[in-house]
Amino acid sequence: MKRFVLMLAVAIWIPAGFYSCDKVEKPEETISVESVKLDQTRLDLTEGESKYLTATVSPYHATDKRVTWSSSAPEVATVNESGLVTAVKAGSATITATAGNKKAECLIAVRAKDAPIADVFPINVVKALQQRTSLIKTLRDSVSYRPHDNVTVTEVSYVDHAGDNQAAFVMQVNLADPRISITNTTPGDTDFEIGHVQRQKLSEQFKLIDKAGHRVIGGVNTDFFTTTGTYAGRPSGVFWHSGVCYRDVFASETNRPRCFVWWGEDEHVHMGHSSDYPAAKATGKIRELFSGGQILIEEGKLTTFMEDSVFGTHPRTMFGYTSDDRKIVLVVFDGRQNTWSVGVNYPDMQAFMKALGCRWAINIDGGGSSTFIVRKNGASFTDAGRFLIRNKPSDGSERAIGPGLAVIVTD
């Protein structure tokens, strides 16, 4: 009997044991966070102002998607557990969103409520950048000088908040001075037809038009240009010079909008999208016109981007003007030279031009074509080296290009 009871107990225990083993659950697989992205990488705030940052954690099915927020300088800007950033006092701070072992950062620039934003001209470039942007982390060097009463040049180099070296060259020109004007230049001082000079260094273009009563003070490169084929060197967009239309169409690229700048005898500068060109042409007042790429600032407002290389850092050339459309700003950023200047992207171009008081600004040709020229002080018309290349072109030397823009003094 005892043997029977024992065998029965064993018979009951064995299947129960197997049943128990079948029920053991394996631990769930942990899905790690692969990345964190913020909807903004920089915020410009005024003391007391607040804005939300939104963090996106990938993959969507990560096991733990909790985000923690922190500020590198809570005395400047705080952030709460929901990503609400509040500006405390003037300065800069970095807000970090962390999920798992991944993180993303946003640079916060806080302005004082009473920070002066006067519409002065010429503007103090360094002070404007320091007060109105978060571009400068450490100022490396700066110098300002006047090639003419109403032409001011500033050369500034700095370390930005990403830790990269930058070098920019700024020329502010007051066209309200009747002695000063601007004009397009072309290779060989001719049109872009077959058999003519197709590409030429900007300093050589300037020499062709530099003469008594028509002294070139300096200038920059302008429109993109074709590099191959029969019409190599021809502008990519519409181009007028001395009242003559050299090219009447814009290159068509889906992701690269074309825009233009024009002025007449009164030296009032106008800017528009390619779709605005027929109306400008219909005025019958165009003396000079050059084209470019993306409009950066339109009626004082930052534009959104269609350009396909928005966030790339490259050498760049820009043209802008203030609320007084006879006060213009020419800017060249060097790039592709890490120990000197890495180059600038579109958002930083906008911040830079906005800080300099530009109500309108346009991106024109860059890369190895970016050239910033200033006449050597006191140089005669026969001095072969009278035009100084103040920037450091990424090719290592001045490039032969298509069209350019010269600042002329008639005194």
PDB file of N, CA and C in Angstrom, residues 6-98:
ATOM      1  N   LEU A   6       3.381   5.943  -2.805  1.00  0.00           N
ATOM      2  CA  LEU A   6       4.599   6.611  -3.251  1.00  0.00           C
ATOM      3  C   LEU A   6       4.631   6.760  -4.757  1.00  0.00           C
ATOM      4  N   MET A   7       4.261   5.671  -5.460  1.00  0.00           N
ATOM      5  CA  MET A   7       4.255   5.735  -6.914  1.00  0.00           C
ATOM      6  C   MET A   7       3.240   6.762  -7.414  1.00  0.00           C
ATOM      7  N   LEU A   8       2.101   6.850  -6.731  1.00  0.00           N
ATOM      8  CA  LEU A   8       1.075   7.818  -7.125  1.00  0.00           C
ATOM      9  C   LEU A   8       1.578   9.245  -6.927  1.00  0.00           C
ATOM     10  N   ALA A   9       2.276   9.474  -5.844  1.00  0.00           N
ATOM     11  CA  ALA A   9       2.804  10.820  -5.565  1.00  0.00           C
ATOM     12  C   ALA A   9       3.822  11.234  -6.605  1.00  0.00           C
ATOM     13  N   VAL A  10       4.697  10.254  -6.967  1.00  0.00           N
ATOM     14  CA  VAL A  10       5.701  10.545  -7.985  1.00  0.00           C
ATOM     15  C   VAL A  10       5.046  10.851  -9.317  1.00  0.00           C
ATOM     16  N   ALA A  11       4.000  10.074  -9.660  1.00  0.00           N
ATOM     17  CA  ALA A  11       3.285  10.265 -10.922  1.00  0.00           C
ATOM     18  C   ALA A  11       2.649  11.648 -10.991  1.00  0.00           C
ATOM     19  N   ILE A  12       2.164  12.100  -9.836  1.00  0.00           N
ATOM     20  CA  ILE A  12       1.537  13.434  -9.806  1.00  0.00           C
ATOM     21  C   ILE A  12       2.605  14.525  -9.891  1.00  0.00           C
ATOM     22  N   TRP A  13       3.764  14.328  -9.226  1.00  0.00           N
ATOM     23  CA  TRP A  13       4.808  15.356  -9.118  1.00  0.00           C
ATOM     24  C   TRP A  13       5.530  15.589 -10.451  1.00  0.00           C
ATOM     25  N   ILE A  14       5.765  14.477 -11.182  1.00  0.00           N
ATOM     26  CA  ILE A  14       6.547  14.607 -12.420  1.00  0.00           C
ATOM     27  C   ILE A  14       5.863  15.508 -13.436  1.00  0.00           C
ATOM     28  N   PRO A  15       4.601  15.288 -13.813  1.00  0.00           N
ATOM     29  CA  PRO A  15       3.983  16.211 -14.778  1.00  0.00           C
ATOM     30  C   PRO A  15       3.839  17.618 -14.231  1.00  0.00           C
ATOM     31  N   ALA A  16       3.620  17.700 -12.893  1.00  0.00           N
ATOM     32  CA  ALA A  16       3.521  19.035 -12.308  1.00  0.00           C
ATOM     33  C   ALA A  16       4.822  19.777 -12.472  1.00  0.00           C
ATOM     34  N   GLY A  17       5.935  19.051 -12.307  1.00  0.00           N
ATOM     35  CA  GLY A  17       7.253  19.672 -12.466  1.00  0.00           C
ATOM     36  C   GLY A  17       7.458  20.144 -13.880  1.00  0.00           C
ATOM     37  N   PHE A  18       7.093  19.295 -14.856  1.00  0.00           N
ATOM     38  CA  PHE A  18       7.242  19.711 -16.257  1.00  0.00           C
ATOM     39  C   PHE A  18       6.361  20.911 -16.574  1.00  0.00           C
ATOM     40  N   TYR A  19       5.164  20.903 -16.000  1.00  0.00           N
ATOM     41  CA  TYR A  19       4.245  22.000 -16.225  1.00  0.00           C
ATOM     42  C   TYR A  19       4.826  23.293 -15.683  1.00  0.00           C
ATOM     43  N   SER A  20       5.457  23.189 -14.516  1.00  0.00           N
ATOM     44  CA  SER A  20       6.070  24.362 -13.912  1.00  0.00           C
ATOM     45  C   SER A  20       7.200  24.892 -14.780  1.00  0.00           C
ATOM     46  N   CYS A  21       8.007  24.009 -15.375  1.00  0.00           N
ATOM     47  CA  CYS A  21       9.100  24.451 -16.238  1.00  0.00           C
ATOM     48  C   CYS A  21       8.598  25.168 -17.470  1.00  0.00           C
ATOM     49  N   ASP A  22       7.486  24.680 -18.021  1.00  0.00           N
ATOM     50  CA  ASP A  22       6.923  25.310 -19.206  1.00  0.00           C
ATOM     51  C   ASP A  22       6.496  26.743 -18.935  1.00  0.00           C
ATOM     52  N   LYS A  23       6.201  27.080 -17.734  1.00  0.00           N
ATOM     53  CA  LYS A  23       5.677  28.385 -17.386  1.00  0.00           C
ATOM     54  C   LYS A  23       6.765  29.428 -17.099  1.00  0.00           C
ATOM     55  N   VAL A  24       8.036  29.025 -17.036  1.00  0.00           N
ATOM     56  CA  VAL A  24       9.112  29.972 -16.761  1.00  0.00           C
ATOM     57  C   VAL A  24       9.258  30.936 -17.938  1.00  0.00           C
ATOM     58  N   GLU A  25       9.098  32.241 -17.685  1.00  0.00           N
ATOM     59  CA  GLU A  25       9.161  33.246 -18.756  1.00  0.00           C
ATOM     60  C   GLU A  25      10.587  33.728 -18.955  1.00  0.00           C
ATOM     61  N   LYS A  26      10.976  33.864 -20.220  1.00  0.00           N
ATOM     62  CA  LYS A  26      12.286  34.409 -20.541  1.00  0.00           C
ATOM     63  C   LYS A  26      12.260  35.921 -20.344  1.00  0.00           C
ATOM     64  N   PRO A  27      13.362  36.514 -19.887  1.00  0.00           N
ATOM     65  CA  PRO A  27      13.397  37.984 -19.720  1.00  0.00           C
ATOM     66  C   PRO A  27      13.216  38.680 -21.058  1.00  0.00           C
ATOM     67  N   GLU A  28      12.496  39.840 -21.042  1.00  0.00           N
ATOM     68  CA  GLU A  28      12.268  40.596 -22.270  1.00  0.00           C
ATOM     69  C   GLU A  28      13.580  41.164 -22.814  1.00  0.00           C
ATOM     70  N   GLU A  29      13.705  41.230 -24.137  1.00  0.00           N
ATOM     71  CA  GLU A  29      14.885  41.794 -24.768  1.00  0.00           C
ATOM     72  C   GLU A  29      14.899  43.306 -24.576  1.00  0.00           C
ATOM     73  N   THR A  30      16.060  43.836 -24.197  1.00  0.00           N
ATOM     74  CA  THR A  30      16.200  45.277 -24.005  1.00  0.00           C
ATOM     75  C   THR A  30      16.548  45.952 -25.326  1.00  0.00           C
ATOM     76  N   ILE A  31      15.748  46.913 -25.719  1.00  0.00           N
ATOM     77  CA  ILE A  31      15.990  47.682 -26.940  1.00  0.00           C
ATOM     78  C   ILE A  31      16.654  48.997 -26.541  1.00  0.00           C
ATOM     79  N   SER A  32      17.901  49.174 -26.930  1.00  0.00           N
ATOM     80  CA  SER A  32      18.662  50.360 -26.534  1.00  0.00           C
ATOM     81  C   SER A  32      18.293  51.582 -27.363  1.00  0.00           C
ATOM     82  N   VAL A  33      18.473  52.750 -26.774  1.00  0.00           N
ATOM     83  CA  VAL A  33      18.293  54.010 -27.496  1.00  0.00           C
ATOM     84  C   VAL A  33      19.455  54.180 -28.473  1.00  0.00           C
ATOM     85  N   GLU A  34      19.129  54.511 -29.720  1.00  0.00           N
ATOM     86  CA  GLU A  34      20.161  54.688 -30.742  1.00  0.00           C
ATOM     87  C   GLU A  34      20.506  56.155 -30.985  1.00  0.00           C
ATOM     88  N   SER A  35      19.537  57.039 -30.771  1.00  0.00           N
ATOM     89  CA  SER A  35      19.818  58.452 -30.992  1.00  0.00           C
ATOM     90  C   SER A  35      18.779  59.325 -30.310  1.00  0.00           C
ATOM     91  N   VAL A  36      19.190  60.566 -30.064  1.00  0.00           N
ATOM     92  CA  VAL A  36      18.289  61.598 -29.558  1.00  0.00           C
ATOM     93  C   VAL A  36      18.473  62.824 -30.443  1.00  0.00           C
ATOM     94  N   LYS A  37      17.369  63.402 -30.891  1.00  0.00           N
ATOM     95  CA  LYS A  37      17.439  64.607 -31.715  1.00  0.00           C
ATOM     96  C   LYS A  37      16.529  65.675 -31.131  1.00  0.00           C
ATOM     97  N   LEU A  38      16.989  66.916 -31.193  1.00  0.00           N
ATOM     98  CA  LEU A  38      16.181  68.040 -30.755  1.00  0.00           C
ATOM     99  C   LEU A  38      15.634  68.780 -31.964  1.00  0.00           C
ATOM    100  N   ASP A  39      14.461  69.366 -31.810  1.00  0.00           N
ATOM    101  CA  ASP A  39      13.851  70.076 -32.932  1.00  0.00           C
ATOM    102  C   ASP A  39      14.586  71.373 -33.252  1.00  0.00           C
ATOM    103  N   GLN A  40      15.434  71.835 -32.334  1.00  0.00           N
ATOM    104  CA  GLN A  40      16.244  73.033 -32.579  1.00  0.00           C
ATOM    105  C   GLN A  40      17.623  72.822 -31.983  1.00  0.00           C
ATOM    106  N   THR A  41      18.631  73.351 -32.653  1.00  0.00           N
ATOM    107  CA  THR A  41      20.000  73.242 -32.150  1.00  0.00           C
ATOM    108  C   THR A  41      20.494  74.562 -31.576  1.00  0.00           C
ATOM    109  N   ARG A  42      19.708  75.637 -31.748  1.00  0.00           N
ATOM    110  CA  ARG A  42      20.056  76.922 -31.150  1.00  0.00           C
ATOM    111  C   ARG A  42      18.783  77.721 -30.914  1.00  0.00           C
ATOM    112  N   LEU A  43      18.741  78.395 -29.772  1.00  0.00           N
ATOM    113  CA  LEU A  43      17.631  79.286 -29.447  1.00  0.00           C
ATOM    114  C   LEU A  43      18.193  80.639 -29.031  1.00  0.00           C
ATOM    115  N   ASP A  44      17.647  81.693 -29.597  1.00  0.00           N
ATOM    116  CA  ASP A  44      17.994  83.054 -29.172  1.00  0.00           C
ATOM    117  C   ASP A  44      16.819  83.589 -28.360  1.00  0.00           C
ATOM    118  N   LEU A  45      17.068  83.860 -27.076  1.00  0.00           N
ATOM    119  CA  LEU A  45      16.006  84.283 -26.174  1.00  0.00           C
ATOM    120  C   LEU A  45      16.364  85.614 -25.519  1.00  0.00           C
ATOM    121  N   THR A  46      15.330  86.305 -25.043  1.00  0.00           N
ATOM    122  CA  THR A  46      15.505  87.512 -24.253  1.00  0.00           C
ATOM    123  C   THR A  46      15.235  87.170 -22.804  1.00  0.00           C
ATOM    124  N   GLU A  47      15.888  87.837 -21.884  1.00  0.00           N
ATOM    125  CA  GLU A  47      15.697  87.567 -20.456  1.00  0.00           C
ATOM    126  C   GLU A  47      14.210  87.465 -20.115  1.00  0.00           C
ATOM    127  N   GLY A  48      13.854  86.371 -19.425  1.00  0.00           N
ATOM    128  CA  GLY A  48      12.469  86.148 -19.027  1.00  0.00           C
ATOM    129  C   GLY A  48      11.651  85.357 -20.025  1.00  0.00           C
ATOM    130  N   GLU A  49      12.148  85.193 -21.240  1.00  0.00           N
ATOM    131  CA  GLU A  49      11.423  84.471 -22.286  1.00  0.00           C
ATOM    132  C   GLU A  49      11.590  82.963 -22.115  1.00  0.00           C
ATOM    133  N   SER A  50      10.565  82.196 -22.490  1.00  0.00           N
ATOM    134  CA  SER A  50      10.610  80.733 -22.398  1.00  0.00           C
ATOM    135  C   SER A  50      10.170  80.098 -23.710  1.00  0.00           C
ATOM    136  N   LYS A  51      10.804  78.995 -24.044  1.00  0.00           N
ATOM    137  CA  LYS A  51      10.423  78.217 -25.214  1.00  0.00           C
ATOM    138  C   LYS A  51      10.666  76.736 -24.940  1.00  0.00           C
ATOM    139  N   TYR A  52       9.815  75.909 -25.584  1.00  0.00           N
ATOM    140  CA  TYR A  52       9.963  74.461 -25.432  1.00  0.00           C
ATOM    141  C   TYR A  52      10.948  73.899 -26.448  1.00  0.00           C
ATOM    142  N   LEU A  53      11.710  72.901 -26.009  1.00  0.00           N
ATOM    143  CA  LEU A  53      12.478  72.048 -26.905  1.00  0.00           C
ATOM    144  C   LEU A  53      11.811  70.687 -26.938  1.00  0.00           C
ATOM    145  N   THR A  54      11.771  70.089 -28.104  1.00  0.00           N
ATOM    146  CA  THR A  54      11.177  68.758 -28.247  1.00  0.00           C
ATOM    147  C   THR A  54      12.253  67.755 -28.623  1.00  0.00           C
ATOM    148  N   ALA A  55      12.330  66.681 -27.841  1.00  0.00           N
ATOM    149  CA  ALA A  55      13.322  65.633 -28.100  1.00  0.00           C
ATOM    150  C   ALA A  55      12.646  64.422 -28.728  1.00  0.00           C
ATOM    151  N   THR A  56      13.254  63.881 -29.762  1.00  0.00           N
ATOM    152  CA  THR A  56      12.769  62.665 -30.413  1.00  0.00           C
ATOM    153  C   THR A  56      13.781  61.558 -30.172  1.00  0.00           C
ATOM    154  N   VAL A  57      13.308  60.474 -29.570  1.00  0.00           N
ATOM    155  CA  VAL A  57      14.170  59.344 -29.234  1.00  0.00           C
ATOM    156  C   VAL A  57      13.937  58.220 -30.228  1.00  0.00           C
ATOM    157  N   SER A  58      15.015  57.670 -30.756  1.00  0.00           N
ATOM    158  CA  SER A  58      14.928  56.550 -31.698  1.00  0.00           C
ATOM    159  C   SER A  58      15.715  55.361 -31.158  1.00  0.00           C
ATOM    160  N   PRO A  59      15.236  54.118 -31.476  1.00  0.00           N
ATOM    161  CA  PRO A  59      14.019  53.806 -32.224  1.00  0.00           C
ATOM    162  C   PRO A  59      12.782  54.034 -31.374  1.00  0.00           C
ATOM    163  N   TYR A  60      11.646  54.061 -32.032  1.00  0.00           N
ATOM    164  CA  TYR A  60      10.392  54.356 -31.329  1.00  0.00           C
ATOM    165  C   TYR A  60      10.058  53.301 -30.299  1.00  0.00           C
ATOM    166  N   HIS A  61      10.569  52.044 -30.500  1.00  0.00           N
ATOM    167  CA  HIS A  61      10.239  50.955 -29.583  1.00  0.00           C
ATOM    168  C   HIS A  61      11.363  50.694 -28.583  1.00  0.00           C
ATOM    169  N   ALA A  62      12.211  51.700 -28.349  1.00  0.00           N
ATOM    170  CA  ALA A  62      13.263  51.550 -27.340  1.00  0.00           C
ATOM    171  C   ALA A  62      12.630  51.235 -25.993  1.00  0.00           C
ATOM    172  N   THR A  63      13.308  50.412 -25.211  1.00  0.00           N
ATOM    173  CA  THR A  63      12.754  49.958 -23.927  1.00  0.00           C
ATOM    174  C   THR A  63      12.516  51.133 -22.980  1.00  0.00           C
ATOM    175  N   ASP A  64      13.488  52.021 -22.872  1.00  0.00           N
ATOM    176  CA  ASP A  64      13.373  53.156 -21.960  1.00  0.00           C
ATOM    177  C   ASP A  64      13.625  54.445 -22.727  1.00  0.00           C
ATOM    178  N   LYS A  65      12.561  55.183 -23.035  1.00  0.00           N
ATOM    179  CA  LYS A  65      12.676  56.398 -23.832  1.00  0.00           C
ATOM    180  C   LYS A  65      12.614  57.664 -22.969  1.00  0.00           C
ATOM    181  N   ARG A  66      12.784  57.483 -21.675  1.00  0.00           N
ATOM    182  CA  ARG A  66      12.716  58.648 -20.800  1.00  0.00           C
ATOM    183  C   ARG A  66      13.846  59.627 -21.126  1.00  0.00           C
ATOM    184  N   VAL A  67      13.496  60.919 -21.135  1.00  0.00           N
ATOM    185  CA  VAL A  67      14.465  61.969 -21.430  1.00  0.00           C
ATOM    186  C   VAL A  67      14.720  62.786 -20.174  1.00  0.00           C
ATOM    187  N   THR A  68      15.987  62.993 -19.883  1.00  0.00           N
ATOM    188  CA  THR A  68      16.349  63.889 -18.790  1.00  0.00           C
ATOM    189  C   THR A  68      16.998  65.134 -19.379  1.00  0.00           C
ATOM    190  N   TRP A  69      16.739  66.259 -18.742  1.00  0.00           N
ATOM    191  CA  TRP A  69      17.199  67.555 -19.263  1.00  0.00           C
ATOM    192  C   TRP A  69      18.166  68.193 -18.288  1.00  0.00           C
ATOM    193  N   SER A  70      19.148  68.915 -18.833  1.00  0.00           N
ATOM    194  CA  SER A  70      20.098  69.613 -17.975  1.00  0.00           C
ATOM    195  C   SER A  70      20.597  70.870 -18.673  1.00  0.00           C
ATOM    196  N   SER A  71      21.061  71.814 -17.883  1.00  0.00           N
ATOM    197  CA  SER A  71      21.619  73.061 -18.403  1.00  0.00           C
ATOM    198  C   SER A  71      23.051  73.206 -17.923  1.00  0.00           C
ATOM    199  N   SER A  72      23.928  73.624 -18.828  1.00  0.00           N
ATOM    200  CA  SER A  72      25.325  73.819 -18.447  1.00  0.00           C
ATOM    201  C   SER A  72      25.503  75.069 -17.603  1.00  0.00           C
ATOM    202  N   ALA A  73      24.535  75.971 -17.667  1.00  0.00           N
ATOM    203  CA  ALA A  73      24.618  77.229 -16.918  1.00  0.00           C
ATOM    204  C   ALA A  73      23.224  77.652 -16.464  1.00  0.00           C
ATOM    205  N   PRO A  74      22.707  77.058 -15.385  1.00  0.00           N
ATOM    206  CA  PRO A  74      21.348  77.379 -14.923  1.00  0.00           C
ATOM    207  C   PRO A  74      21.174  78.852 -14.565  1.00  0.00           C
ATOM    208  N   GLU A  75      22.290  79.529 -14.255  1.00  0.00           N
ATOM    209  CA  GLU A  75      22.183  80.953 -13.950  1.00  0.00           C
ATOM    210  C   GLU A  75      21.858  81.770 -15.199  1.00  0.00           C
ATOM    211  N   VAL A  76      22.083  81.178 -16.388  1.00  0.00           N
ATOM    212  CA  VAL A  76      21.782  81.838 -17.657  1.00  0.00           C
ATOM    213  C   VAL A  76      20.454  81.344 -18.226  1.00  0.00           C
ATOM    214  N   ALA A  77      20.262  80.029 -18.244  1.00  0.00           N
ATOM    215  CA  ALA A  77      19.029  79.432 -18.774  1.00  0.00           C
ATOM    216  C   ALA A  77      18.747  78.135 -18.049  1.00  0.00           C
ATOM    217  N   THR A  78      17.512  77.969 -17.619  1.00  0.00           N
ATOM    218  CA  THR A  78      17.092  76.742 -16.950  1.00  0.00           C
ATOM    219  C   THR A  78      16.244  75.899 -17.896  1.00  0.00           C
ATOM    220  N   VAL A  79      16.072  74.642 -17.549  1.00  0.00           N
ATOM    221  CA  VAL A  79      15.195  73.760 -18.315  1.00  0.00           C
ATOM    222  C   VAL A  79      14.491  72.828 -17.344  1.00  0.00           C
ATOM    223  N   ASN A  80      13.189  72.623 -17.546  1.00  0.00           N
ATOM    224  CA  ASN A  80      12.466  71.727 -16.646  1.00  0.00           C
ATOM    225  C   ASN A  80      12.337  70.333 -17.252  1.00  0.00           C
ATOM    226  N   GLU A  81      11.649  69.452 -16.566  1.00  0.00           N
ATOM    227  CA  GLU A  81      11.556  68.051 -16.986  1.00  0.00           C
ATOM    228  C   GLU A  81      10.760  67.875 -18.274  1.00  0.00           C
ATOM    229  N   SER A  82      10.068  68.923 -18.720  1.00  0.00           N
ATOM    230  CA  SER A  82       9.299  68.851 -19.962  1.00  0.00           C
ATOM    231  C   SER A  82      10.022  69.497 -21.146  1.00  0.00           C
ATOM    232  N   GLY A  83      11.225  69.996 -20.906  1.00  0.00           N
ATOM    233  CA  GLY A  83      11.975  70.627 -21.990  1.00  0.00           C
ATOM    234  C   GLY A  83      11.686  72.101 -22.155  1.00  0.00           C
ATOM    235  N   LEU A  84      11.063  72.729 -21.176  1.00  0.00           N
ATOM    236  CA  LEU A  84      10.785  74.160 -21.245  1.00  0.00           C
ATOM    237  C   LEU A  84      12.031  74.922 -20.804  1.00  0.00           C
ATOM    238  N   VAL A  85      12.574  75.708 -21.726  1.00  0.00           N
ATOM    239  CA  VAL A  85      13.783  76.490 -21.453  1.00  0.00           C
ATOM    240  C   VAL A  85      13.371  77.905 -21.082  1.00  0.00           C
ATOM    241  N   THR A  86      13.940  78.423 -19.999  1.00  0.00           N
ATOM    242  CA  THR A  86      13.638  79.776 -19.552  1.00  0.00           C
ATOM    243  C   THR A  86      14.925  80.577 -19.449  1.00  0.00           C
ATOM    244  N   ALA A  87      14.949  81.728 -20.110  1.00  0.00           N
ATOM    245  CA  ALA A  87      16.119  82.598 -20.074  1.00  0.00           C
ATOM    246  C   ALA A  87      16.145  83.375 -18.765  1.00  0.00           C
ATOM    247  N   VAL A  88      17.285  83.347 -18.090  1.00  0.00           N
ATOM    248  CA  VAL A  88      17.413  84.001 -16.787  1.00  0.00           C
ATOM    249  C   VAL A  88      18.160  85.316 -16.908  1.00  0.00           C
ATOM    250  N   LYS A  89      19.362  85.266 -17.512  1.00  0.00           N
ATOM    251  CA  LYS A  89      20.133  86.496 -17.678  1.00  0.00           C
ATOM    252  C   LYS A  89      20.997  86.386 -18.934  1.00  0.00           C
ATOM    253  N   ALA A  90      21.524  87.499 -19.386  1.00  0.00           N
ATOM    254  CA  ALA A  90      22.318  87.518 -20.613  1.00  0.00           C
ATOM    255  C   ALA A  90      23.523  86.597 -20.503  1.00  0.00           C
ATOM    256  N   GLY A  91      23.775  85.883 -21.580  1.00  0.00           N
ATOM    257  CA  GLY A  91      24.889  84.932 -21.607  1.00  0.00           C
ATOM    258  C   GLY A  91      24.550  83.772 -22.515  1.00  0.00           C
ATOM    259  N   SER A  92      25.275  82.680 -22.376  1.00  0.00           N
ATOM    260  CA  SER A  92      25.005  81.500 -23.186  1.00  0.00           C
ATOM    261  C   SER A  92      25.045  80.257 -22.322  1.00  0.00           C
ATOM    262  N   ALA A  93      24.284  79.267 -22.732  1.00  0.00           N
ATOM    263  CA  ALA A  93      24.222  77.989 -22.021  1.00  0.00           C
ATOM    264  C   ALA A  93      23.923  76.888 -23.024  1.00  0.00           C
ATOM    265  N   THR A  94      24.248  75.674 -22.647  1.00  0.00           N
ATOM    266  CA  THR A  94      23.937  74.521 -23.484  1.00  0.00           C
ATOM    267  C   THR A  94      22.926  73.644 -22.764  1.00  0.00           C
ATOM    268  N   ILE A  95      21.805  73.394 -23.416  1.00  0.00           N
ATOM    269  CA  ILE A  95      20.784  72.499 -22.885  1.00  0.00           C
ATOM    270  C   ILE A  95      21.015  71.106 -23.472  1.00  0.00           C
ATOM    271  N   THR A  96      21.050  70.103 -22.615  1.00  0.00           N
ATOM    272  CA  THR A  96      21.312  68.727 -23.049  1.00  0.00           C
ATOM    273  C   THR A  96      20.115  67.838 -22.731  1.00  0.00           C
ATOM    274  N   ALA A  97      19.680  67.094 -23.730  1.00  0.00           N
ATOM    275  CA  ALA A  97      18.631  66.079 -23.553  1.00  0.00           C
ATOM    276  C   ALA A  97      19.302  64.715 -23.629  1.00  0.00           C
ATOM    277  N   THR A  98      19.087  63.882 -22.607  1.00  0.00           N
ATOM    278  CA  THR A  98      19.740  62.574 -22.539  1.00  0.00           C
ATOM    279  C   THR A  98      18.700  61.473 -22.420  1.00  0.00           C
TER     280      THR A  98
END
